[in-house]
Coordinates of C-alpha atoms and ligand atoms in Angstrom, one line a residue:
M1 CA 15.2 25.3 -21.0
G2 CA 18.5 26.8 -22.3
G3 CA 17.3 29.8 -22.4
V4 CA 16.9 29.5 -18.7
K5 CA 20.9 28.1 -18.0
E6 CA 21.4 30.8 -20.7
R7 CA 19.8 34.4 -18.8
E8 CA 21.0 32.4 -15.2
E9 CA 25.3 32.0 -17.1
R10 CA 24.5 35.2 -17.9
K11 CA 23.2 37.1 -14.5
Q12 CA 26.6 35.4 -12.6
E13 CA 29.0 36.7 -15.5
Q14 CA 27.5 40.5 -14.3
S15 CA 27.2 39.8 -10.7
P16 CA 30.6 41.5 -8.5
A17 CA 31.4 38.6 -6.6
V18 CA 32.2 36.4 -8.8
S19 CA 36.1 36.5 -9.7
S20 CA 36.8 37.2 -12.1
D21 CA 39.3 32.8 -11.0
E22 CA 35.5 31.7 -10.6
K23 CA 35.0 33.2 -14.5
M24 CA 37.1 31.3 -16.3
F25 CA 36.7 28.4 -14.7
R26 CA 33.7 27.7 -15.9
M27 CA 34.2 29.2 -18.8
I28 CA 36.3 25.8 -19.4
C29 CA 34.0 23.7 -17.6
N30 CA 31.4 24.1 -19.9
T31 CA 33.7 23.7 -22.9
S32 CA 35.2 20.6 -21.2
S33 CA 32.2 17.4 -21.9
S34 CA 33.5 16.5 -18.8
A35 CA 31.0 16.3 -15.5
F36 CA 32.1 19.2 -12.0
L37 CA 31.2 18.5 -9.2
Y38 CA 32.7 21.4 -6.7
Y39 CA 32.5 20.7 -2.7
N40 CA 33.7 24.0 -0.1
F41 CA 34.9 22.0 3.1
A42 CA 34.1 25.2 5.6
S43 CA 31.3 26.6 3.2
G44 CA 29.4 23.1 2.3
M45 CA 28.9 24.5 -0.7
I46 CA 28.0 21.5 -3.7
R47 CA 27.8 22.3 -7.7
T48 CA 27.4 21.1 -10.1
L49 CA 28.8 21.8 -13.1
A50 CA 30.0 21.9 -17.5
N51 CA 28.1 18.3 -19.0
W52 CA 26.8 17.2 -15.5
S53 CA 23.2 16.2 -16.9
S54 CA 24.6 14.4 -19.8
F55 CA 26.6 12.1 -17.1
F56 CA 23.6 11.9 -14.6
D57 CA 19.6 12.4 -13.7
I58 CA 19.6 13.7 -10.5
E59 CA 20.9 17.2 -8.5
I60 CA 23.2 16.8 -5.6
K61 CA 23.1 20.0 -3.1
C62 CA 24.7 18.4 -0.1
R63 CA 27.1 16.1 0.7
E64 CA 24.3 13.1 2.0
D65 CA 23.1 13.5 -1.7
F66 CA 26.3 12.1 -3.2
E67 CA 24.6 8.8 -2.3
K68 CA 21.9 9.5 -4.9
I69 CA 24.9 9.2 -7.7
Y70 CA 26.1 5.8 -6.2
D71 CA 23.0 4.9 -7.8
C72 CA 24.2 6.1 -11.1
V73 CA 26.7 3.5 -11.2
E74 CA 27.1 -0.7 -11.4
E75 CA 27.1 -2.6 -8.3
P76 CA 31.2 -3.3 -7.9
Y77 CA 31.8 0.7 -8.8
I78 CA 30.3 1.9 -5.5
F79 CA 33.0 1.6 -3.0
S80 CA 35.5 2.7 -5.2
L81 CA 33.6 6.0 -5.7
Q82 CA 32.6 6.0 -2.4
E83 CA 36.0 6.2 -1.6
L84 CA 37.0 9.1 -4.0
L85 CA 34.0 10.8 -2.8
F86 CA 34.2 11.2 0.4
T87 CA 37.4 10.4 1.6
E88 CA 40.2 12.6 2.1
R89 CA 44.0 11.4 2.1
R90 CA 46.2 13.6 2.8
G91 CA 48.8 14.3 0.8
L92 CA 46.7 13.0 -2.6
V93 CA 46.0 15.6 -4.5
N94 CA 44.6 12.9 -7.6
D95 CA 42.5 9.9 -7.3
S96 CA 41.8 8.3 -9.9
M97 CA 39.0 6.0 -11.4
V98 CA 37.2 4.2 -13.7
A99 CA 33.1 3.1 -13.3
A100 CA 30.4 1.4 -15.4
L101 CA 27.5 4.1 -15.7
K102 CA 24.1 1.4 -15.0
G103 CA 23.2 0.0 -18.1
G104 CA 27.2 -1.2 -18.3
K105 CA 26.9 0.4 -22.2
R106 CA 29.1 3.7 -20.5
W107 CA 32.2 4.1 -19.4
M108 CA 33.7 6.9 -16.9
E109 CA 36.9 8.2 -15.3
C110 CA 36.7 9.9 -12.2
E111 CA 39.4 12.1 -11.2
A112 CA 39.1 13.7 -8.1
T113 CA 41.1 16.8 -7.0
V114 CA 41.8 18.1 -3.4
K115 CA 43.7 21.3 -2.5
Y116 CA 44.5 22.0 1.2
D117 CA 44.8 24.5 3.3
T118 CA 48.3 25.4 5.5
E119 CA 47.4 23.4 7.6
G120 CA 47.0 20.3 5.9
R121 CA 43.4 20.4 6.3
P122 CA 40.8 19.9 3.1
K123 CA 39.6 22.4 1.5
E124 CA 38.0 22.1 -1.7
K125 CA 37.4 19.5 -3.9
V126 CA 36.7 19.6 -7.7
I127 CA 35.9 15.8 -9.0
R128 CA 35.4 15.1 -12.6
F129 CA 33.8 12.3 -14.8
K130 CA 35.0 11.5 -17.7
D131 CA 34.0 9.6 -20.6
I132 CA 36.3 7.0 -21.4
T133 CA 33.7 5.0 -22.7
K134 CA 35.5 4.9 -26.7
F135 CA 38.3 4.1 -24.9
K136 CA 37.1 1.0 -23.7
A137 CA 35.6 -0.5 -26.2
Q138 CA 38.4 0.3 -28.3
D139 CA 40.5 -1.8 -25.3
E140 CA 38.3 -4.8 -25.7
E141 CA 39.4 -4.1 -30.0
L142 CA 43.3 -4.6 -28.2
T143 CA 42.2 -8.1 -26.6
Y144 CA 41.2 -8.9 -29.9
M145 CA 43.8 -8.0 -31.5
A146 CA 46.5 -9.1 -28.7
Y147 CA 44.7 -13.3 -30.2
Y148 CA 43.0 -13.1 -33.0
D149 CA 44.0 -12.1 -36.5
M150 CA 42.4 -9.0 -38.2
L151 CA 42.1 -10.1 -41.5
T152 CA 40.7 -13.7 -41.5
G153 CA 39.4 -14.0 -38.0
L154 CA 42.0 -17.1 -36.6
Y155 CA 44.1 -17.3 -34.5
N156 CA 47.6 -15.3 -34.6
R157 CA 50.1 -16.8 -33.6
N158 CA 51.5 -16.5 -30.3
Y159 CA 48.3 -16.9 -29.0
F160 CA 48.9 -20.4 -31.4
V161 CA 51.6 -21.4 -30.1
R162 CA 50.6 -20.9 -26.4
L163 CA 47.3 -23.3 -27.5
L164 CA 49.8 -25.7 -28.8
G165 CA 51.4 -25.6 -25.9
E166 CA 48.9 -26.5 -24.2
F167 CA 47.4 -29.4 -27.0
I168 CA 51.7 -30.6 -25.3
Q169 CA 50.8 -31.1 -22.5
K170 CA 48.0 -32.5 -22.4
A171 CA 49.6 -35.0 -25.3
Q172 CA 52.1 -35.8 -23.0
E173 CA 50.3 -36.9 -19.3
N174 CA 47.9 -38.9 -21.8
Q175 CA 50.4 -40.2 -24.0
K176 CA 48.6 -38.9 -26.9
K177 CA 50.0 -37.0 -30.3
V178 CA 50.4 -33.9 -31.6
A179 CA 50.7 -33.0 -34.7
V180 CA 51.7 -29.7 -37.2
M181 CA 50.2 -28.6 -40.5
F182 CA 52.7 -25.9 -42.0
L183 CA 50.9 -24.0 -45.0
D184 CA 52.1 -21.9 -47.1
I185 CA 50.0 -20.1 -50.7
D186 CA 52.5 -21.2 -53.2
D187 CA 53.6 -18.6 -56.1
F188 CA 51.9 -16.3 -53.2
R189 CA 53.8 -13.8 -54.8
R190 CA 53.6 -13.7 -58.6
I191 CA 49.0 -12.9 -56.4
N192 CA 50.6 -10.1 -54.6
D193 CA 52.8 -8.1 -56.8
G194 CA 50.8 -8.9 -59.7
L195 CA 47.3 -8.1 -59.2
G196 CA 48.3 -5.9 -56.1
I197 CA 47.7 -6.5 -52.1
I198 CA 43.7 -5.9 -51.9
V199 CA 43.2 -9.1 -54.8
G200 CA 45.9 -10.9 -52.2
D201 CA 45.0 -10.1 -49.1
E202 CA 41.7 -11.5 -50.2
V203 CA 43.4 -15.2 -51.4
V204 CA 44.3 -14.9 -48.1
Q205 CA 41.6 -14.3 -46.2
Q206 CA 38.4 -16.3 -48.2
F207 CA 41.4 -19.0 -47.8
G208 CA 41.6 -18.7 -44.3
Q209 CA 37.9 -18.6 -43.9
F210 CA 38.0 -22.1 -45.2
L211 CA 39.9 -23.5 -43.4
G212 CA 38.2 -21.8 -40.3
T213 CA 36.2 -24.9 -40.4
Y214 CA 38.3 -27.3 -39.7
R215 CA 38.7 -25.2 -35.7
G216 CA 37.2 -27.3 -33.6
E217 CA 37.8 -28.7 -30.1
R218 CA 40.9 -31.6 -31.2
V219 CA 41.7 -28.9 -34.1
I220 CA 43.2 -25.6 -34.0
V221 CA 44.2 -22.2 -37.0
S222 CA 46.2 -20.0 -37.6
R223 CA 47.0 -17.6 -39.6
F224 CA 51.6 -16.1 -38.8
N225 CA 51.5 -13.6 -41.1
S226 CA 51.2 -13.0 -44.7
D227 CA 49.9 -16.6 -46.5
V228 CA 51.1 -18.4 -44.0
Y229 CA 49.3 -20.8 -42.0
S230 CA 49.3 -23.4 -39.5
I231 CA 47.2 -26.2 -37.9
G232 CA 47.5 -28.1 -34.9
I233 CA 46.0 -31.4 -34.3
Y234 CA 45.3 -33.6 -30.7
D235 CA 45.4 -36.6 -30.9
P236 CA 45.7 -36.8 -34.6
C237 CA 42.7 -39.8 -35.8
G238 CA 39.7 -39.9 -37.6
E239 CA 38.4 -36.6 -39.1
S240 CA 41.1 -35.1 -38.1
S241 CA 43.2 -36.2 -39.4
V242 CA 46.6 -34.9 -40.8
E243 CA 45.4 -36.9 -43.9
H244 CA 42.1 -36.1 -43.8
I245 CA 42.3 -33.0 -43.3
Y246 CA 44.8 -33.1 -46.2
Q247 CA 42.7 -34.3 -48.8
T248 CA 39.8 -32.3 -47.7
I249 CA 42.0 -29.4 -48.9
R250 CA 42.5 -30.4 -51.4
E251 CA 40.1 -31.5 -52.7
R252 CA 38.9 -27.5 -51.7
L253 CA 41.4 -26.2 -53.7
Q254 CA 40.6 -27.5 -56.9
K255 CA 38.1 -24.8 -56.9
P256 CA 38.6 -21.4 -57.6
F257 CA 37.9 -18.9 -55.0
I258 CA 35.4 -16.4 -56.2
L259 CA 36.9 -12.9 -56.0
S260 CA 34.8 -10.0 -54.4
N261 CA 35.6 -8.5 -58.1
G262 CA 34.1 -11.5 -59.8
Q263 CA 37.7 -13.1 -60.9
E264 CA 38.1 -16.8 -59.9
F265 CA 41.1 -17.7 -58.0
V266 CA 42.8 -20.8 -57.8
I267 CA 45.5 -21.4 -55.4
S268 CA 47.7 -24.4 -54.2
V269 CA 49.9 -24.8 -50.7
S270 CA 53.7 -26.7 -50.0
V271 CA 52.2 -28.3 -46.2
G272 CA 55.0 -29.3 -43.9
I273 CA 53.4 -31.7 -40.9
A274 CA 55.6 -32.7 -38.1
E275 CA 54.5 -34.5 -35.1
Y276 CA 55.3 -35.0 -31.2
P277 CA 56.7 -36.4 -29.2
E278 CA 58.8 -37.7 -32.5
A279 CA 60.1 -34.5 -34.2
A280 CA 59.9 -32.7 -30.9
Q281 CA 59.1 -31.5 -27.6
A282 CA 58.2 -28.2 -27.5
A283 CA 55.6 -26.4 -29.5
L284 CA 57.6 -23.6 -30.4
E285 CA 60.2 -25.9 -31.8
L286 CA 57.5 -28.2 -33.7
I287 CA 56.8 -25.6 -35.1
N288 CA 59.9 -25.0 -36.6
C289 CA 59.9 -29.1 -38.0
A290 CA 57.5 -28.2 -39.6
E291 CA 57.8 -25.2 -41.7
I292 CA 61.5 -27.1 -42.7
V293 CA 59.8 -30.0 -44.0
M294 CA 57.8 -27.7 -45.6
F295 CA 60.6 -25.6 -47.5
K296 CA 61.8 -29.2 -48.6
A297 CA 57.4 -29.7 -49.7
K298 CA 57.9 -26.7 -51.7
S299 CA 61.3 -27.1 -53.8
S300 CA 59.9 -31.1 -54.6
G301 CA 57.9 -28.7 -56.3
K302 CA 55.0 -27.6 -54.3
D303 CA 51.8 -28.8 -54.4
N304 CA 52.2 -31.4 -51.6
L305 CA 52.4 -32.7 -48.9
Q306 CA 55.3 -34.2 -46.3
Y307 CA 56.5 -35.1 -43.4
F308 CA 58.9 -34.3 -41.1
D309 CA 62.1 -36.5 -41.4
A310 CA 65.4 -36.4 -39.1
P311 CA 67.9 -36.4 -42.7
I312 CA 66.1 -33.0 -43.4
L313 CA 67.9 -31.5 -40.1
D314 CA 70.6 -31.9 -42.7
D315 CA 69.3 -28.6 -44.5
F316 CA 69.5 -27.0 -40.8
L317 CA 72.7 -26.8 -40.8
Q318 CA 73.8 -23.2 -42.2
N319 CA 71.9 -22.1 -39.3
V320 CA 74.1 -24.6 -37.0
M321 CA 77.5 -23.6 -38.4
I322 CA 75.9 -19.6 -38.1
G323 CA 75.1 -21.4 -34.5
N324 CA 78.3 -22.6 -33.7
K325 CA 79.8 -19.4 -35.4
L326 CA 78.3 -17.5 -33.2
K327 CA 79.4 -19.1 -30.2
E328 CA 82.8 -19.2 -31.0
V329 CA 83.5 -16.1 -31.8
A330 CA 86.2 -13.7 -30.2
F331 CA 82.9 -11.0 -29.8
N332 CA 85.9 -7.7 -29.5
E333 CA 86.4 -8.6 -33.2
N334 CA 83.2 -9.2 -34.4
F335 CA 80.9 -7.3 -32.4
V336 CA 80.1 -3.5 -32.1
M337 CA 77.3 -2.1 -30.3
Y338 CA 75.8 0.8 -32.6
F339 CA 72.8 3.2 -30.6
Q340 CA 69.5 5.2 -31.5
P341 CA 68.4 8.4 -30.0
Q342 CA 65.3 8.9 -28.5
Y343 CA 64.0 12.6 -28.1
H344 CA 61.4 13.7 -25.6
A345 CA 58.6 14.6 -28.4
S346 CA 57.4 17.9 -26.4
D347 CA 61.0 19.6 -27.5
R348 CA 63.1 16.6 -29.4
T349 CA 66.0 17.3 -26.9
L350 CA 67.7 13.8 -26.1
R351 CA 66.1 11.4 -24.0
G352 CA 68.5 8.4 -24.3
V353 CA 70.1 5.5 -26.1
E354 CA 69.1 2.1 -27.1
A355 CA 71.6 -0.1 -27.8
L356 CA 71.4 -1.5 -30.1
L357 CA 74.3 -5.0 -31.8
R358 CA 75.7 -5.1 -35.0
W359 CA 77.5 -8.3 -36.5
K360 CA 80.1 -8.1 -38.6
G361 CA 80.6 -10.9 -40.4
D362 CA 83.8 -12.5 -42.5
D363 CA 83.5 -10.2 -45.7
G364 CA 82.3 -7.2 -43.8
R365 CA 78.8 -6.7 -44.4
M366 CA 76.5 -6.0 -40.6
I367 CA 74.6 -8.7 -40.3
S368 CA 71.0 -7.9 -38.8
P369 CA 70.4 -8.9 -35.1
S370 CA 67.1 -10.1 -36.2
V371 CA 68.8 -12.5 -38.2
F372 CA 71.0 -14.2 -35.7
I373 CA 70.0 -12.8 -32.0
P374 CA 66.7 -15.9 -32.6
I375 CA 69.8 -18.4 -33.5
A376 CA 72.0 -17.3 -30.2
E377 CA 68.6 -17.6 -28.4
K378 CA 67.8 -21.2 -29.7
N379 CA 72.3 -22.4 -29.4
G380 CA 72.8 -20.6 -25.8
A381 CA 74.9 -18.4 -27.6
I382 CA 72.6 -15.5 -26.0
V383 CA 74.1 -15.8 -23.0
P384 CA 77.1 -15.1 -23.5
I385 CA 76.4 -12.8 -26.1
G386 CA 73.9 -10.6 -23.9
T387 CA 77.4 -10.4 -21.4
W388 CA 79.3 -8.5 -23.5
V389 CA 76.6 -6.6 -25.0
I390 CA 75.5 -5.1 -20.9
E391 CA 79.6 -4.6 -19.4
E392 CA 80.2 -3.2 -24.1
S393 CA 77.2 -0.3 -23.9
I394 CA 78.1 0.2 -20.3
R395 CA 81.8 0.7 -20.7
I396 CA 81.0 3.6 -23.8
Y397 CA 78.6 4.9 -21.3
A398 CA 80.6 5.4 -18.5
D399 CA 82.9 7.2 -21.3
W400 CA 80.0 9.5 -22.4
K401 CA 79.3 10.7 -19.0
K402 CA 82.9 11.0 -18.0
K403 CA 83.3 13.7 -21.3
Y404 CA 80.3 15.3 -21.5
H405 CA 78.2 15.0 -18.1
S406 CA 76.1 13.4 -20.8
S407 CA 72.6 11.7 -17.7
L408 CA 71.5 10.1 -20.8
I409 CA 69.1 7.1 -20.2
L410 CA 71.0 3.9 -22.1
S411 CA 68.1 1.3 -23.3
I412 CA 69.9 -2.2 -23.1
N413 CA 68.0 -5.1 -24.6
V414 CA 67.3 -8.5 -22.7
S415 CA 66.8 -11.6 -24.1
A416 CA 64.6 -13.7 -21.9
I417 CA 67.0 -17.0 -22.4
Q418 CA 69.7 -13.9 -20.6
Y419 CA 67.2 -12.0 -18.1
K420 CA 66.0 -15.6 -16.6
R421 CA 69.8 -16.7 -15.2
P422 CA 69.5 -16.6 -12.0
D423 CA 73.3 -14.6 -11.6
F424 CA 71.6 -11.1 -13.6
I425 CA 71.1 -10.0 -11.0
S426 CA 74.0 -9.5 -9.8
K427 CA 76.5 -10.0 -13.0
L428 CA 74.7 -6.4 -13.5
M429 CA 75.7 -4.7 -10.5
E430 CA 78.8 -6.0 -10.6
T431 CA 79.0 -4.2 -13.9
L432 CA 77.9 -1.1 -13.2
E433 CA 79.9 -1.2 -10.1
K434 CA 83.4 -1.6 -11.9
Y435 CA 82.0 1.9 -14.6
E436 CA 80.5 2.8 -11.9
V437 CA 77.3 3.9 -13.2
D438 CA 74.5 4.1 -11.6
P439 CA 71.3 1.4 -12.5
S440 CA 68.3 4.6 -13.0
M441 CA 70.3 5.7 -15.8
V442 CA 70.0 2.4 -16.8
E443 CA 66.7 0.9 -18.5
L444 CA 66.2 -2.7 -19.3
E445 CA 64.1 -3.5 -22.5
I446 CA 61.8 -6.9 -21.9
T447 CA 59.8 -8.2 -24.1
E448 CA 56.3 -9.9 -23.5
S449 CA 58.5 -13.1 -23.9
V450 CA 60.3 -12.8 -20.7
L451 CA 56.3 -12.4 -18.8
I452 CA 54.9 -15.9 -20.5
D453 CA 56.5 -18.8 -18.1
D454 CA 56.4 -17.7 -15.2
F455 CA 55.0 -14.8 -14.4
V456 CA 54.9 -14.4 -10.8
E457 CA 58.3 -14.9 -10.8
V458 CA 59.9 -12.7 -13.7
T459 CA 57.2 -10.0 -11.3
N460 CA 59.5 -10.5 -8.6
K461 CA 62.5 -9.8 -10.7
L462 CA 61.3 -7.5 -11.7
L463 CA 60.5 -5.5 -8.8
I464 CA 64.2 -6.6 -6.7
L465 CA 65.6 -4.4 -10.1
K466 CA 63.5 -1.3 -9.2
D467 CA 64.8 -1.6 -6.2
Y468 CA 67.7 -0.8 -7.5
G469 CA 66.9 2.0 -9.4
F470 CA 67.0 0.7 -12.7
K471 CA 63.8 1.5 -14.9
I472 CA 62.3 -1.3 -16.9
S473 CA 61.0 -1.3 -20.8
L474 CA 57.9 -3.4 -22.3
D475 CA 59.2 -3.4 -25.6
D476 CA 57.4 -4.2 -28.9
F477 CA 54.0 -3.8 -27.1
G478 CA 51.3 -4.6 -29.6
T479 CA 52.1 -7.4 -31.2
G480 CA 52.2 -10.3 -28.6
Y481 CA 49.8 -11.2 -26.1
S482 CA 49.4 -7.4 -25.6
S483 CA 46.3 -6.5 -23.5
L484 CA 46.4 -3.0 -21.7
S485 CA 44.8 -5.1 -18.8
Y486 CA 47.4 -7.0 -17.7
L487 CA 49.4 -4.6 -18.0
K488 CA 48.7 -2.7 -15.1
G489 CA 50.1 -3.7 -11.7
L490 CA 53.3 -4.8 -14.4
P491 CA 57.0 -3.0 -12.2
I492 CA 57.5 -1.2 -15.4
N493 CA 58.4 2.7 -16.2
T494 CA 58.3 2.7 -20.6
L495 CA 56.3 0.8 -23.1
K496 CA 58.2 1.2 -26.8
I497 CA 54.7 1.1 -29.4
D498 CA 55.4 -1.5 -31.8
K499 CA 57.6 0.0 -35.5
S500 CA 54.0 -2.1 -36.6
F501 CA 52.2 0.2 -35.3
I502 CA 53.4 3.5 -36.1
D503 CA 54.0 2.2 -39.6
T504 CA 50.2 2.3 -40.4
V505 CA 49.1 5.2 -37.8
I506 CA 49.2 8.2 -40.4
S507 CA 46.8 6.2 -43.6
D508 CA 44.5 3.5 -40.6
N509 CA 41.6 4.9 -38.7
N510 CA 42.3 2.0 -36.7
T511 CA 45.5 2.2 -36.1
K512 CA 45.4 5.8 -35.3
I513 CA 42.3 5.4 -32.8
I514 CA 44.0 2.5 -30.7
T515 CA 47.3 3.6 -30.2
E516 CA 45.4 7.3 -28.9
S517 CA 44.0 4.7 -26.9
I518 CA 47.6 3.1 -25.3
V519 CA 49.1 6.4 -24.8
Y520 CA 45.9 7.1 -23.4
M521 CA 45.4 4.0 -21.2
V522 CA 49.5 4.7 -20.3
K523 CA 50.2 7.1 -19.0
K524 CA 46.3 7.1 -17.2
L525 CA 49.2 4.3 -15.8
G526 CA 51.9 6.5 -15.1
Y527 CA 54.2 4.6 -17.9
E528 CA 56.0 6.5 -20.3
T529 CA 55.0 5.6 -24.1
V530 CA 57.9 5.6 -25.9
A531 CA 57.1 5.2 -30.1
E532 CA 59.3 3.0 -32.4
G533 CA 59.7 2.7 -36.0
V534 CA 58.7 6.4 -36.6
E535 CA 61.0 6.9 -39.9
T536 CA 57.4 10.5 -41.2
K537 CA 57.9 13.6 -39.8
E538 CA 53.9 12.8 -40.0
Q539 CA 54.4 9.9 -38.0
F540 CA 56.6 12.4 -35.5
E541 CA 53.7 15.1 -35.2
Y542 CA 50.6 13.4 -35.2
L543 CA 52.9 11.3 -32.3
R544 CA 53.7 14.4 -30.7
S545 CA 50.7 16.1 -31.0
I546 CA 48.4 13.1 -28.9
E547 CA 51.0 13.1 -26.0
C548 CA 53.8 9.8 -27.5
D549 CA 56.6 10.9 -24.4
N550 CA 59.5 9.9 -26.5
I551 CA 59.6 8.9 -29.9
Q552 CA 62.7 6.7 -31.9
G553 CA 63.1 5.8 -35.7
Y554 CA 65.2 7.3 -38.6
F555 CA 63.2 10.4 -39.1
L556 CA 65.0 11.4 -36.2
G557 CA 68.0 9.2 -35.4
K558 CA 68.9 5.8 -37.1
P559 CA 71.4 3.3 -34.9
M560 CA 74.4 5.0 -35.0
P561 CA 78.4 4.2 -33.5
S562 CA 79.1 5.7 -30.1
H563 CA 81.7 8.3 -32.0
E564 CA 78.2 9.3 -34.1
V565 CA 76.6 9.9 -30.9
E566 CA 79.2 11.6 -29.2
E567 CA 78.4 14.3 -32.1
L568 CA 75.3 14.6 -30.6
L569 CA 76.3 14.4 -26.3
K570 CA 78.6 17.8 -27.7
K571 CA 75.7 20.1 -29.1
T572 CA 74.1 18.8 -25.6
A573 CA 76.6 18.8 -23.7
V574 CA 76.9 23.1 -20.8
Ligands
C2E601 P1 64.4 -4.1 -31.5 O1 64.4 -4.0 -29.7 O2 62.5 -3.7 -31.5 O3 65.3 -2.7 -32.1 C1 64.2 -1.1 -32.8 C2 64.6 -2.8 -34.0 O4 64.2 -1.2 -35.9 C3 65.8 -2.0 -34.6 O5 66.6 -3.3 -35.1 C4 66.8 -0.6 -35.2 O6 67.3 -0.5 -36.2 C5 65.3 -0.4 -36.2 N1 64.6 0.6 -36.4 C6 64.5 1.7 -35.5 N2 64.0 3.1 -36.1 C7 63.4 2.4 -37.2 C8 63.0 3.2 -38.3 O7 62.3 4.1 -38.1 N3 62.6 2.3 -39.9 C9 62.8 1.2 -39.2 N4 62.7 0.2 -40.2 N5 63.1 0.3 -38.4 C10 64.0 0.5 -37.3 P2 68.0 -3.9 -35.1 O8 69.1 -3.2 -34.8 O9 68.2 -4.8 -36.4 O10 67.7 -5.1 -34.0 C11 67.1 -6.4 -34.4 C12 66.7 -6.5 -33.3 O11 67.3 -7.2 -32.3 C13 65.8 -5.4 -31.7 O12 64.6 -4.8 -31.9 C14 66.2 -6.9 -30.9 O13 65.6 -7.2 -30.7 C15 67.1 -6.9 -31.4 N6 68.5 -6.7 -30.8 C16 69.4 -5.5 -31.1 N7 70.5 -5.4 -30.8 C17 70.1 -6.6 -29.4 C18 70.9 -7.2 -27.7 O14 72.1 -6.5 -27.7 N8 70.7 -8.2 -27.8 C19 69.6 -8.9 -27.5 N9 68.8 -9.5 -26.8 N10 68.8 -8.4 -28.7 C20 68.8 -7.6 -29.7
CA602 CA1 63.8 -2.9 -28.1
CA603 CA1 61.5 -3.1 -30.3

């Protein structure tokens, strides 16, 4: 067979009728793993090229033969494939779809490119069939990762919060209780530091798997992070009462875990318990309460259990104090905006900057926003803070624009609470008008937590913002419910791949594959990608090689005060 094919090719190559363009085209086709279908409208000529036989076991000689292709794909994809093969919509240069081949095990992406003559009539058409089975599998894996903790197979934190919310809602309707047990392994640091992360991981895994045995219709179990677990119980009683579960956990912990190297290991846990409706009304608050009392259990000798009770709230004082401070703070004295550059990966030119808030404590130390923003979100202070962030960063941006005619994109982080305010858009527009900045230069960074509550309302608001010309960026992708399938149709422009992916993208092959698949799929959806937290040259080079569009991270630039951004702008100003 091969010999015949080769002879054919040689004959075609030698034939004077074959133009050099066509030779080149054929060469490209032959080195591709895709299959191509070429159709010439005027002559009616049809050719199948490259890897055709690895996709289809059929010959296509005339347009009627297209029908045969439909027999090769799964039913739900036939209609779209017909559309792709037959319609020649004017002005549409590229059109693509994804289809499963019969048997459902193999996936292909079909992409049509049509060439038109000067009068706008279709002249030629090429359809490329590309095998994307690998990427599909990764999307499924990503969906799994969105709900589960990879190490233990338990639910992850985000999904647990969601399910706990559902328990609470049901409990409200049926006047039942919901308990949360917050568990933390005692002296885990000692295990991790003393015996290494691998041993630590194994302990976490084995204990997690044991906790998994409590799972049931009324019991959900999750690993939050490191050595922290949480159990949610709907209508706790009998076998699923808090006491019974705690007692049986303690019994199990009397015996050692046996690690793969034969080593035996005994651990103890500190447990905090809080119940709906007494302790709190909402999932996150309930978890917080259980966590606070867990610390109490730890500080009173470890290896025990502590129920939530109101006076323990006093321990909260520290937090409340910070909260109050945030409310009364004179913004312009204690707050300052920093900006972190984002670069185009291809040529390292400046794409824009992300505005990041800094808080100067009384002693002059900078307090990280990851400490105070969550508190400000809880006590409502985030609203005035967010308004200040928008005004201050746009004011500074307008100043750069005047001085350096810069056309940077200004990315601003917007909290869910801030975003949901009815006057959010009107206030934002007022500020932009005041400083004469066009919305198209501003990118609003939102996290998935914005989308969770009311998807439709939030999406509508996003559409309005897009209408005004704002860019919308989905922040921290990969840490929440992130599934590529729900991204489809979201009115966003940009997706930021979370630092947690970038951290292990070089060392961990799984992360590498997933990151590649995210970049690939996100591109297909028409969004830009920004990789966050890029710290090394290796990470940078790798991300560039997989065509991630933009890079942000210490490797190219740390967050900096405005005057340092000006130095960058001076260099690039024309
Ligand atoms: P984020 O939006 O994910 O911002 C990126 C964070 O990663 C920033 O931390 C930045 O300094 C840090 N970062 C960037 N590159 C690297 C790197 O290469 N290595 C490491 N280790 N870190 C890197 P930052 O400024 O402390 O902000 C933390 C979080 O606080 C932000 O995460 C964001 O969620 C929130 N935040 C900051 N400013 C604002 C604000 O003005 N409004 C709101 N709502 N949230 C803000
Ligand atoms: Ca951000
Ligand atoms: Ca982020």
